[in-house]
Amino acid sequence: MDAIVPGGFMMVNEQVAVVLTVNGDRFELMVEADWILADVLREKLGLTGTKMMCGEGACGSCTVLIDGEPVPSCLTLAVECQGKDILTIEGLADPVTGELHPLQKAFVERSGMQCGVCTAGVILTAKALLDENSNPTEDEVREALAGNLCRCGNYKRITECVMVAAEMMRGGVRNA
Amino acid sequence: MPEEFSVLGKSLPRNDALEKVTGQAKHVADIALPGMLYAKFLRSPHAHAKIVKIDTTRAEALSGVRGALTHMNVPKVHPKRKFEYLLDETVHYAGEEVAVVAAETKEIAEEALTLIEVKYEELPAVFDAEEAMKPGAPLVHPEYGTNLFHGTSEQPVPRCGSDGWLRLEDGDVDKGFAEADYILEGIYETPMQHNCSPMPRSVVCQWNGDKLTCWADTQNPMYAWQDLAKCLGKPQSSVRLIVDYPVGCYGGKEPEKIAVLVALLAKKTGRPVKAVFTREEDFIATHHRTNYKAYEKIGVKKDGTISAMSHRMITNAGRDCTRFWRVPACSAAHTCGHLYRWQNFKWEGCQVMTNIPDHNSFNGFGDSEAGFCVERLVDEAAEKIGMDPVEFRLKNCARPGDRAINMDTVMVGSATSHDRSLEAMKGPIEWGVFGTDYQLEECLRRAAEKAHWKEKWKGWHTPMEVNGAKRRGIGIAIGTHITAYRRYAATVKMNHDGTANVLSSATEMGQGCSTAMAQVVAEALGLHYDDVSIQFADTAATPAGFGNVGSGGTSSAITAAKYAADDARQQLFAIAAAMLRADSEDLASADRRIYVKGQSERGVSIAEVCFRAYQITGTAVNPPPETIVDEKTGKQIYDHAGAVTIAEVEVDTETGQLDVLRITTAHDCGRAINPIIVENQIDLSVTQGNGWVRSEEYIVDESTGVVINPNLLDYKIMTILDMPKHGDLYEIVVESPCAWGPFGAKGMSETAITTQAPAIANAIYNAIGVRVKGAHLTPEKILEALAK
Amino acid sequence: MTELQLLKTKTINDTWSSPSKYWAERRQLRHFNARTIDEAVRLLTEYTEEATVIAGGTDVVGLMRNRVISPRALVNIKTIPDLAYIKEDAEGLKMGALTTIKDVATSTIIRRKYGILTDAARSVATPQIRNMGTVSGNLCQDVRCWYYRRPPVTGTTFFCRRKGGEFCYAPVGQNAHHAIIGGKLCHAVSPSDMAPALIALGAKVVVVGATGERVIPLEEFYTVFGNILRPHEMIVEVRIPTPKNEIRQRYLKFRYRKAIDFAISSVAAVISMEGKAVSDARIVLGGVSPTPYRAIKAEEVLREKTITHSLAETSAKAALEQAAPLSMNAYKVSITEALVRRAIVDCNS
């Protein structure tokens, strides 16, 4: 059934079962082949912390971590995420104590966001950087965030927050 | 910042930060209500066409579609005073909505669009402003008779002549040019720019009987709400607009017709309805910064005096004048009218309607465009007389107490001018003055010092550095913009535990209004920062206020909150005075207590007073702007800020590549309520100002009127790598308390954007000896200029 | 309206009642996880033109979203094991089809011997896309043109030649970013960074399909309207032959922004030296033509000569000899010439 019947029923896409592991939780749901992960997270799982700013991978706002790597969730098919570990911004704080990740702390304390739409993507991308490189230079931070657009122009403060968080994670003394 | 403040002036963490870093902040696009339907829009492929036939029968028959609207079944109302109807029989720009459907899922709604039959009769269209001005050009609105917008009977622009031109004069420019030693002139262009708000347009509507709740992502809740009620024919009391976490509006984010259409669909279907634009739709069907073509002329004497300045500015308004005459009025009044101490002045301009999307008041409206023109010409003037460009500006820039005019002086259209008669508005210009907070001179000195201007500026025609094909240059520009002080109301509701809720029609769209407001109210009441919670923009609860435009968040909204807090404090003191057997005048409040001055142990907690009183509610409305008066001259103090930017650039003369290496921006802001947020806001304007001319191109295809690059790959906003590094971006916050704002603070940030483009253009000139007078400073345009 | 305007507008759809003529309507889509190459080929054969291979998906998902393509079957090859590798052997370097761009960018083997690939890979899009995008996907990505890719949600699509129409809109429209060379029927540009670099290295692709395996020089892989893959075929490997002589290599990419953007113009130069003289030169341009463009004339200028600044300039001019810029993109010629010259000079230092 692949034609639209005029004045009748919309053609229905086949739905397949998929198990998504998001922030350590297991979700079983039916998805259509072309549903993107960003939409599934936001609309089916109610995890609206992942934001859609452009829908074509050009802005980084929809970045989530899949098996620890930042990827654009607007270009990722949900059906292909079975068996992977997905981390969204909602899963970053400690699940038991609720304690914020150092990146989240730094962004709160140093005003790392303005409107906040790029924030989830920026923080998760930065987390992946810091997990791999605990002492990045400013240039390395900028390179890592090259794909994260901030229309509020908060790049300077974002860089600062990431460096501050890196220091926190290394156990260093934070500059207030 | 004096130590006498406990909360004010400190870079406290934002009070909306936690929900933003944890993903809990819900934007309108995130709202999901039970039974909610999704709305999708069918858009016109033609820039100007009559809808001969439109039929949604097949679309509505599709299983899952619950309702559809076209011009045939919506009320004939004009959202936002536009010429056009809500859905019109004639489309006026490519991409305009012609129909909307609501369906169970987005996919069904999209499919339904393909089943709507539309037959268009194409009409002649025009896209360029100067083309549209020519006699015989196609008329965008034939019933209006002309493409030059000069107001409507509902909203006249008294100073606009019947030929569509608005003219302002002070002195005699002919005499001024005759007295000049040198006359320079040029034709300058400035480009369009799109808001690119991080979240595209979104609206959700839900009816409960005859009462409507609408969630919209907008920065003008009050106008949106009033307009919504008017279009629906409902009393304002039964329409509720809630604006929770609107996002990066940057000037001109208004849902207008979308809110009305979604409300109508929600009524028709009996279900909540959500509409979220895709990024492409946001580019083609919202608003953008208008483009200018300016014919500029300046007369200077050898000693640097500006004997005359004349401006002729043509703006492309798009298919309707949503923003009325605000944008060019700003240019006329501010950058052209009072930024410099010219001796004679003339301004004329017009707004021309064309068949492209309509413009709105994007960041630094009117002054960014005019500034990009004026500051390039002023630079030429300084060069002509061989004067250091910083010195030239120091000599000529406006000072506190200098006469000033406001855009309201130029046109009718804001809240203050309701009180004035039309006759008065046609008369001679009423000059007000700048207050002591207008610190252009200090901005200049501090920016020049921080940027090491004296060492780096090697003189005219001498780049900072030459390295093969790469040349480095330094340039400067100054600018001004309003920091809107207007009527505004606020309510401070005290709770029994001594904490306070502030009700305000302002919005927190990222600019930090919520945080700054909490700091001000906490300071005024003597509470801790965390004791104050801000409730924004819920028209069922928050009192009148225009929202956040023209940098009015601090100047207007927070001012009102401060007055309301003062009112609450007075009531608290009255009751505390009785409790403490003292006089109100002898009381003070700090650290959650009210005590007798000098006898701090003789006090009572604010919580106790609140409990005793049962309900303390402070209310206030800002005194009218006319009452903010200069003590010496008795003239009205106009609400403005000044900014200066010095930019260092490197140009690759073989490829046209432009790198901006260092930016120093000084901005006067009255008082920094939260210094880190002030700096962030300056960075916002710096980044958007850079993007405007370096990489953002809002391209309208000349023959079809189609916006050809409506996505974030082809419309290029600055990435982190394109902006200077942390140590190369300096924000200088100049403080000098203003006469109207809370603790002397005034609105800011927009002013900074007015200085970016010209500073970069002037730096390019220093680097490569070529003046780019066109709209863009992209590699393409730089190469073009080099080739000439 | 002028005649030109009429010409432009007449092929814009004016009703929405026959969408399939102007853009691909959404159809019932099935997703398959191929477990082996054979399974993938079998699926591709079954669905022929209505199947699309999905690797990283960074281009395919966007094309589907914008209704440029509407497959009935998505054949996921990420579930085929052992297709992501970078290994060296006697013949040269071999990369599996699923090698991510990130892997290429961070590979020490590649950096040591084929630095041009490292530079090209590092310049691709964004870090996020590099994590997902694959070498084969980067090579197979569709051209860039804002007329071709315009989605129907805007109300206007352009029924251009690539979609079966009779017209190319670029020459009479907004063409600042379009092709300056090699465009006749179509003026879109090939945006791949890996392709020019790999062609400059003399790479070949190994293609597997229903009719077996074939090995194709990458420079013969592209056509103006796509590539020579048959509907039942997919790339499984990319091979770079060990250079015979010492090679100097350079990848230069010019774009408006320092990240995210495709190239306005890019140049990949691989020059083999014998002593001080050039024994072989391969210069490939990207972003300026519907396919990666091998600047043969530029290469001829260099052969058997010693590189000097002026020779590099002559070579650069020769590279663009055939250039036929459109009304708005002549600036690309200047930029490309500068890049070619600089790439050659850099190779010499």
Coordinates of N, CA, C and O in Angstrom, one line a residue, chain B residues 490-601:
Chain B
A490 N 3.9 46.5 37.5 CA 4.4 45.3 38.2 C 3.7 45.1 39.5 O 3.1 46.1 40.1
T491 N 3.7 43.9 39.9 CA 3.1 43.6 41.2 C 4.0 42.7 42.0 O 4.7 41.8 41.5
V492 N 4.2 43.1 43.3 CA 5.0 42.3 44.2 C 4.1 41.7 45.2 O 3.6 42.4 46.0
K493 N 4.0 40.4 45.2 CA 3.1 39.7 46.1 C 4.0 39.1 47.2 O 4.8 38.2 47.0
M494 N 3.7 39.5 48.5 CA 4.5 39.0 49.6 C 3.8 37.7 50.1 O 2.6 37.7 50.1
N495 N 4.6 36.8 50.5 CA 4.1 35.5 51.0 C 4.3 35.4 52.6 O 5.1 36.2 53.1
H496 N 3.5 34.5 53.2 CA 3.6 34.5 54.6 C 4.9 34.1 55.2 O 5.2 34.4 56.3
D497 N 5.8 33.5 54.4 CA 7.1 33.1 54.9 C 8.1 34.2 54.5 O 9.3 34.0 54.7
G498 N 7.6 35.4 54.1 CA 8.5 36.5 53.9 C 9.2 36.5 52.5 O 10.0 37.4 52.2
T499 N 8.8 35.5 51.7 CA 9.4 35.6 50.4 C 8.4 36.3 49.5 O 7.3 36.7 49.9
A500 N 8.9 36.6 48.2 CA 8.1 37.5 47.4 C 8.0 36.9 46.0 O 9.0 36.3 45.5
N501 N 6.8 37.0 45.4 CA 6.6 36.7 44.0 C 6.4 38.0 43.2 O 5.6 38.8 43.6
V502 N 7.1 38.2 42.1 CA 6.9 39.3 41.3 C 6.1 38.9 40.1 O 6.4 37.9 39.4
L503 N 5.1 39.7 39.8 CA 4.3 39.4 38.6 C 4.6 40.5 37.6 O 4.4 41.7 37.9
S504 N 5.0 40.1 36.4 CA 5.4 41.1 35.4 C 5.2 40.6 34.0 O 5.4 39.4 33.8
S505 N 4.7 41.4 33.1 CA 4.5 41.0 31.8 C 5.8 40.9 30.9 O 5.7 40.9 29.7
A506 N 6.9 41.0 31.6 CA 8.2 40.8 30.8 C 8.4 39.4 30.6 O 7.6 38.5 31.0
T507 N 9.4 39.0 29.8 CA 9.7 37.6 29.5 C 11.1 37.4 29.7 O 12.0 38.3 29.6
E508 N 11.4 36.1 30.1 CA 12.8 35.7 30.2 C 13.1 34.9 28.9 O 12.7 33.8 28.8
M509 N 13.8 35.6 28.0 CA 14.1 34.8 26.8 C 15.6 34.5 26.6 O 16.1 34.2 25.6
G510 N 16.3 34.7 27.8 CA 17.7 34.4 27.8 C 18.5 35.6 28.2 O 19.7 35.5 28.5
Q511 N 17.9 36.8 28.1 CA 18.6 38.0 28.4 C 18.9 38.3 29.9 O 19.6 39.2 30.2
G512 N 18.3 37.4 30.7 CA 18.7 37.6 32.2 C 17.7 38.5 32.9 O 18.0 38.9 34.0
C513 N 16.6 38.8 32.3 CA 15.6 39.7 32.9 C 15.1 39.1 34.3 O 15.0 39.9 35.3
S514 N 14.9 37.9 34.3 CA 14.3 37.2 35.5 C 15.3 37.3 36.6 O 15.0 37.7 37.8
T515 N 16.6 37.1 36.3 CA 17.6 37.2 37.4 C 17.8 38.6 37.9 O 17.8 38.9 39.1
A516 N 17.9 39.5 36.9 CA 18.1 40.9 37.3 C 17.0 41.5 38.1 O 17.1 42.2 39.1
M517 N 15.8 41.1 37.7 CA 14.6 41.5 38.4 C 14.6 41.0 39.8 O 14.3 41.7 40.8
A518 N 14.9 39.8 40.0 CA 15.0 39.2 41.3 C 16.0 39.9 42.2 O 15.8 40.2 43.4
Q519 N 17.2 40.2 41.6 CA 18.2 40.9 42.4 C 17.7 42.3 42.8 O 17.9 42.7 43.9
V520 N 17.1 43.0 41.9 CA 16.6 44.3 42.2 C 15.5 44.3 43.3 O 15.6 45.1 44.3
V521 N 14.6 43.4 43.2 CA 13.5 43.3 44.1 C 14.0 42.9 45.5 O 13.6 43.4 46.5
A522 N 14.9 41.9 45.5 CA 15.5 41.5 46.7 C 16.2 42.6 47.4 O 16.1 42.8 48.6
E523 N 17.0 43.4 46.6 CA 17.7 44.5 47.2 C 16.8 45.5 47.7 O 17.0 46.0 48.8
A524 N 15.7 45.8 47.0 CA 14.8 46.8 47.4 C 14.0 46.4 48.7 O 13.7 47.3 49.5
L525 N 13.7 45.2 48.8 CA 13.0 44.7 50.0 C 13.8 44.3 51.2 O 13.3 44.2 52.3
G526 N 15.1 44.1 50.9 CA 15.9 43.6 52.0 C 15.8 42.1 52.2 O 16.0 41.5 53.3
L527 N 15.6 41.4 51.1 CA 15.5 39.9 51.1 C 16.7 39.3 50.5 O 17.6 40.0 50.0
H528 N 16.8 38.0 50.6 CA 17.9 37.3 49.9 C 17.5 37.1 48.5 O 16.3 37.0 48.2
Y529 N 18.5 36.9 47.6 CA 18.2 36.7 46.2 C 17.3 35.5 46.0 O 16.3 35.6 45.2
D530 N 17.5 34.4 46.7 CA 16.6 33.2 46.5 C 15.2 33.4 47.0 O 14.4 32.5 46.8
D531 N 15.0 34.4 47.7 CA 13.6 34.6 48.3 C 12.6 35.1 47.2 O 11.4 35.1 47.4
V532 N 13.2 35.6 46.1 CA 12.3 36.3 45.2 C 12.2 35.4 43.9 O 13.1 35.0 43.3
S533 N 10.9 35.2 43.6 CA 10.6 34.4 42.4 C 9.8 35.2 41.4 O 8.9 35.9 41.8
I534 N 10.2 35.1 40.1 CA 9.5 35.9 39.1 C 8.5 35.1 38.4 O 8.8 34.0 37.9
Q535 N 7.3 35.7 38.3 CA 6.3 35.1 37.4 C 6.1 36.0 36.2 O 5.6 37.1 36.3
F536 N 6.5 35.5 35.1 CA 6.4 36.3 33.9 C 5.2 36.0 33.1 O 4.6 34.9 33.1
A537 N 4.8 37.0 32.3 CA 3.9 36.9 31.2 C 2.8 35.8 31.3 O 2.9 34.8 30.6
D538 N 1.9 36.0 32.2 CA 0.7 35.2 32.1 C -0.4 36.3 32.3 O -0.7 36.9 33.3
T539 N -1.1 36.5 31.2 CA -2.0 37.7 31.1 C -3.2 37.6 32.1 O -3.9 38.6 32.3
A540 N -3.4 36.4 32.6 CA -4.4 36.3 33.6 C -4.0 36.9 35.0 O -4.8 37.2 35.8
A541 N -2.7 37.0 35.1 CA -2.2 37.4 36.4 C -1.2 38.6 36.4 O -1.2 39.4 37.3
T542 N -0.5 38.7 35.3 CA 0.5 39.8 35.3 C 0.0 41.1 34.7 O -0.8 41.0 33.8
P543 N 0.3 42.2 35.3 CA -0.3 43.4 34.9 C 0.4 43.9 33.6 O 1.3 43.3 33.1
A544 N -0.1 45.0 33.1 CA 0.3 45.5 31.7 C 1.7 45.8 31.6 O 2.4 46.3 32.6
G545 N 2.3 45.6 30.4 CA 3.7 45.9 30.2 C 4.0 45.4 28.8 O 3.5 44.3 28.4
F546 N 4.8 46.1 28.0 CA 4.9 45.8 26.6 C 5.7 44.6 26.3 O 5.9 44.2 25.1
G547 N 6.3 44.0 27.3 CA 7.2 42.9 27.0 C 8.6 43.3 27.0 O 9.0 44.1 27.8
N548 N 9.4 42.7 26.1 CA 10.8 43.0 26.1 C 11.2 43.4 24.7 O 11.5 42.6 23.8
V549 N 11.2 44.7 24.4 CA 11.8 45.2 23.1 C 12.6 46.4 23.4 O 12.4 47.1 24.4
G550 N 13.4 46.8 22.5 CA 14.2 48.0 22.6 C 14.9 48.1 23.9 O 15.0 49.1 24.5
S551 N 15.5 46.9 24.3 CA 16.3 46.9 25.5 C 15.5 47.4 26.7 O 16.0 48.1 27.6
G552 N 14.2 47.1 26.7 CA 13.3 47.7 27.7 C 13.2 46.9 29.0 O 12.4 47.2 29.9
G553 N 13.8 45.7 29.0 CA 13.6 44.8 30.1 C 14.0 45.5 31.4 O 13.3 45.5 32.4
T554 N 15.2 46.0 31.4 CA 15.7 46.7 32.6 C 15.0 48.0 32.8 O 14.5 48.4 33.8
S555 N 15.1 48.8 31.7 CA 14.6 50.2 31.7 C 13.2 50.3 32.1 O 12.8 51.2 32.8
S556 N 12.4 49.4 31.7 CA 10.9 49.5 31.9 C 10.4 48.5 32.9 O 9.9 48.8 34.0
A557 N 10.6 47.2 32.5 CA 10.0 46.1 33.4 C 10.6 46.1 34.8 O 9.9 46.0 35.8
I558 N 11.9 46.1 34.8 CA 12.5 46.0 36.2 C 12.3 47.3 37.0 O 12.2 47.3 38.2
T559 N 12.3 48.4 36.2 CA 11.9 49.7 36.9 C 10.6 49.5 37.6 O 10.4 49.9 38.8
A560 N 9.6 49.0 36.9 CA 8.3 48.9 37.5 C 8.3 47.9 38.7 O 7.7 48.2 39.7
A561 N 9.1 46.9 38.5 CA 9.2 45.9 39.7 C 9.8 46.6 40.9 O 9.4 46.3 42.0
K562 N 10.8 47.4 40.6 CA 11.4 48.2 41.7 C 10.4 49.1 42.4 O 10.3 49.1 43.6
Y563 N 9.6 49.8 41.6 CA 8.6 50.7 42.2 C 7.6 49.8 43.0 O 7.1 50.2 44.1
A564 N 7.2 48.7 42.4 CA 6.3 47.8 43.2 C 6.9 47.3 44.4 O 6.2 47.2 45.5
A565 N 8.2 47.0 44.4 CA 8.8 46.5 45.6 C 8.9 47.7 46.6 O 8.7 47.4 47.8
D566 N 9.2 48.9 46.1 CA 9.2 50.0 47.1 C 7.8 50.2 47.7 O 7.7 50.5 48.9
D567 N 6.8 50.0 46.9 CA 5.4 50.1 47.4 C 5.2 49.0 48.5 O 4.6 49.3 49.6
A568 N 5.6 47.8 48.2 CA 5.4 46.8 49.2 C 6.2 47.1 50.5 O 5.8 46.8 51.6
R569 N 7.4 47.6 50.3 CA 8.3 47.9 51.4 C 7.6 49.0 52.3 O 7.6 48.9 53.5
Q570 N 7.0 49.9 51.7 CA 6.3 51.0 52.4 C 5.2 50.4 53.3 O 5.0 50.7 54.4
Q571 N 4.5 49.5 52.7 CA 3.4 48.8 53.4 C 3.9 48.0 54.6 O 3.4 47.9 55.7
L572 N 5.0 47.3 54.3 CA 5.7 46.5 55.3 C 6.1 47.4 56.5 O 5.9 47.0 57.6
F573 N 6.7 48.5 56.1 CA 7.3 49.4 57.1 C 6.1 49.9 58.0 O 6.3 50.1 59.2
A574 N 5.0 50.2 57.3 CA 3.9 50.8 58.1 C 3.5 49.8 59.2 O 3.2 50.2 60.3
I575 N 3.4 48.6 58.8 CA 3.0 47.6 59.8 C 4.1 47.3 60.8 O 3.8 47.2 62.0
A576 N 5.3 47.2 60.4 CA 6.4 47.0 61.3 C 6.6 48.2 62.2 O 6.9 48.0 63.4
A577 N 6.3 49.3 61.7 CA 6.4 50.5 62.6 C 5.5 50.4 63.8 O 5.9 50.7 64.9
A578 N 4.3 49.9 63.5 CA 3.4 49.7 64.6 C 3.9 48.7 65.6 O 3.8 48.8 66.8
M579 N 4.4 47.6 65.0 CA 4.9 46.5 65.8 C 6.1 46.9 66.7 O 6.3 46.5 67.8
L580 N 6.9 47.8 66.1 CA 8.1 48.2 66.8 C 8.0 49.5 67.5 O 8.9 50.0 68.1
R581 N 6.8 50.1 67.5 CA 6.6 51.4 68.1 C 7.6 52.4 67.6 O 8.3 53.0 68.4
A582 N 7.8 52.5 66.3 CA 8.7 53.4 65.7 C 8.0 54.1 64.6 O 6.9 53.8 64.2
D583 N 8.8 55.0 63.9 CA 8.2 55.7 62.7 C 8.8 55.0 61.5 O 9.9 54.5 61.5
S584 N 7.9 55.0 60.5 CA 8.3 54.3 59.2 C 9.7 54.9 58.7 O 10.5 54.1 58.2
E585 N 9.9 56.2 58.9 CA 11.1 56.8 58.3 C 12.3 56.3 59.0 O 13.4 56.5 58.5
D586 N 12.2 55.8 60.2 CA 13.4 55.3 60.9 C 13.7 53.9 60.7 O 14.6 53.3 61.3
L587 N 12.9 53.3 59.8 CA 13.2 51.8 59.6 C 14.0 51.6 58.4 O 14.1 52.4 57.4
A588 N 14.7 50.4 58.4 CA 15.4 49.9 57.2 C 15.2 48.4 57.1 O 14.7 47.8 58.1
S589 N 15.5 47.8 56.0 CA 15.3 46.4 55.9 C 16.6 45.8 55.3 O 17.2 46.4 54.4
A590 N 17.0 44.7 55.8 CA 18.1 43.9 55.2 C 18.1 42.5 55.8 O 17.6 42.3 56.9
D591 N 18.6 41.6 55.0 CA 18.8 40.2 55.5 C 17.5 39.7 56.1 O 17.4 39.0 57.1
R592 N 16.4 39.9 55.4 CA 15.0 39.4 55.8 C 14.4 40.0 57.0 O 13.5 39.5 57.6
R593 N 15.0 41.1 57.5 CA 14.5 41.8 58.7 C 14.2 43.2 58.4 O 14.8 43.9 57.6
I594 N 13.2 43.7 59.2 CA 13.0 45.2 59.3 C 13.4 45.6 60.7 O 13.0 45.0 61.7
Y595 N 14.2 46.7 60.7 CA 14.7 47.1 62.0 C 14.8 48.6 62.1 O 14.8 49.3 61.1
V596 N 15.0 49.1 63.3 CA 15.2 50.5 63.5 C 16.6 50.8 63.1 O 17.6 50.2 63.6
K597 N 16.8 51.9 62.3 CA 18.2 52.2 61.9 C 19.0 52.5 63.2 O 18.6 53.3 64.0
G598 N 20.1 52.0 63.2 CA 21.0 52.2 64.3 C 20.7 51.3 65.5 O 21.5 51.3 66.5
Q599 N 19.6 50.6 65.5 CA 19.3 49.7 66.6 C 18.9 48.4 66.0 O 17.7 48.0 66.1
S600 N 19.8 47.7 65.4 CA 19.4 46.6 64.6 C 18.8 45.5 65.4 O 18.1 44.7 64.9
E601 N 19.0 45.4 66.7 CA 18.4 44.4 67.5 C 16.9 44.6 67.7 O 16.1 43.7 68.0

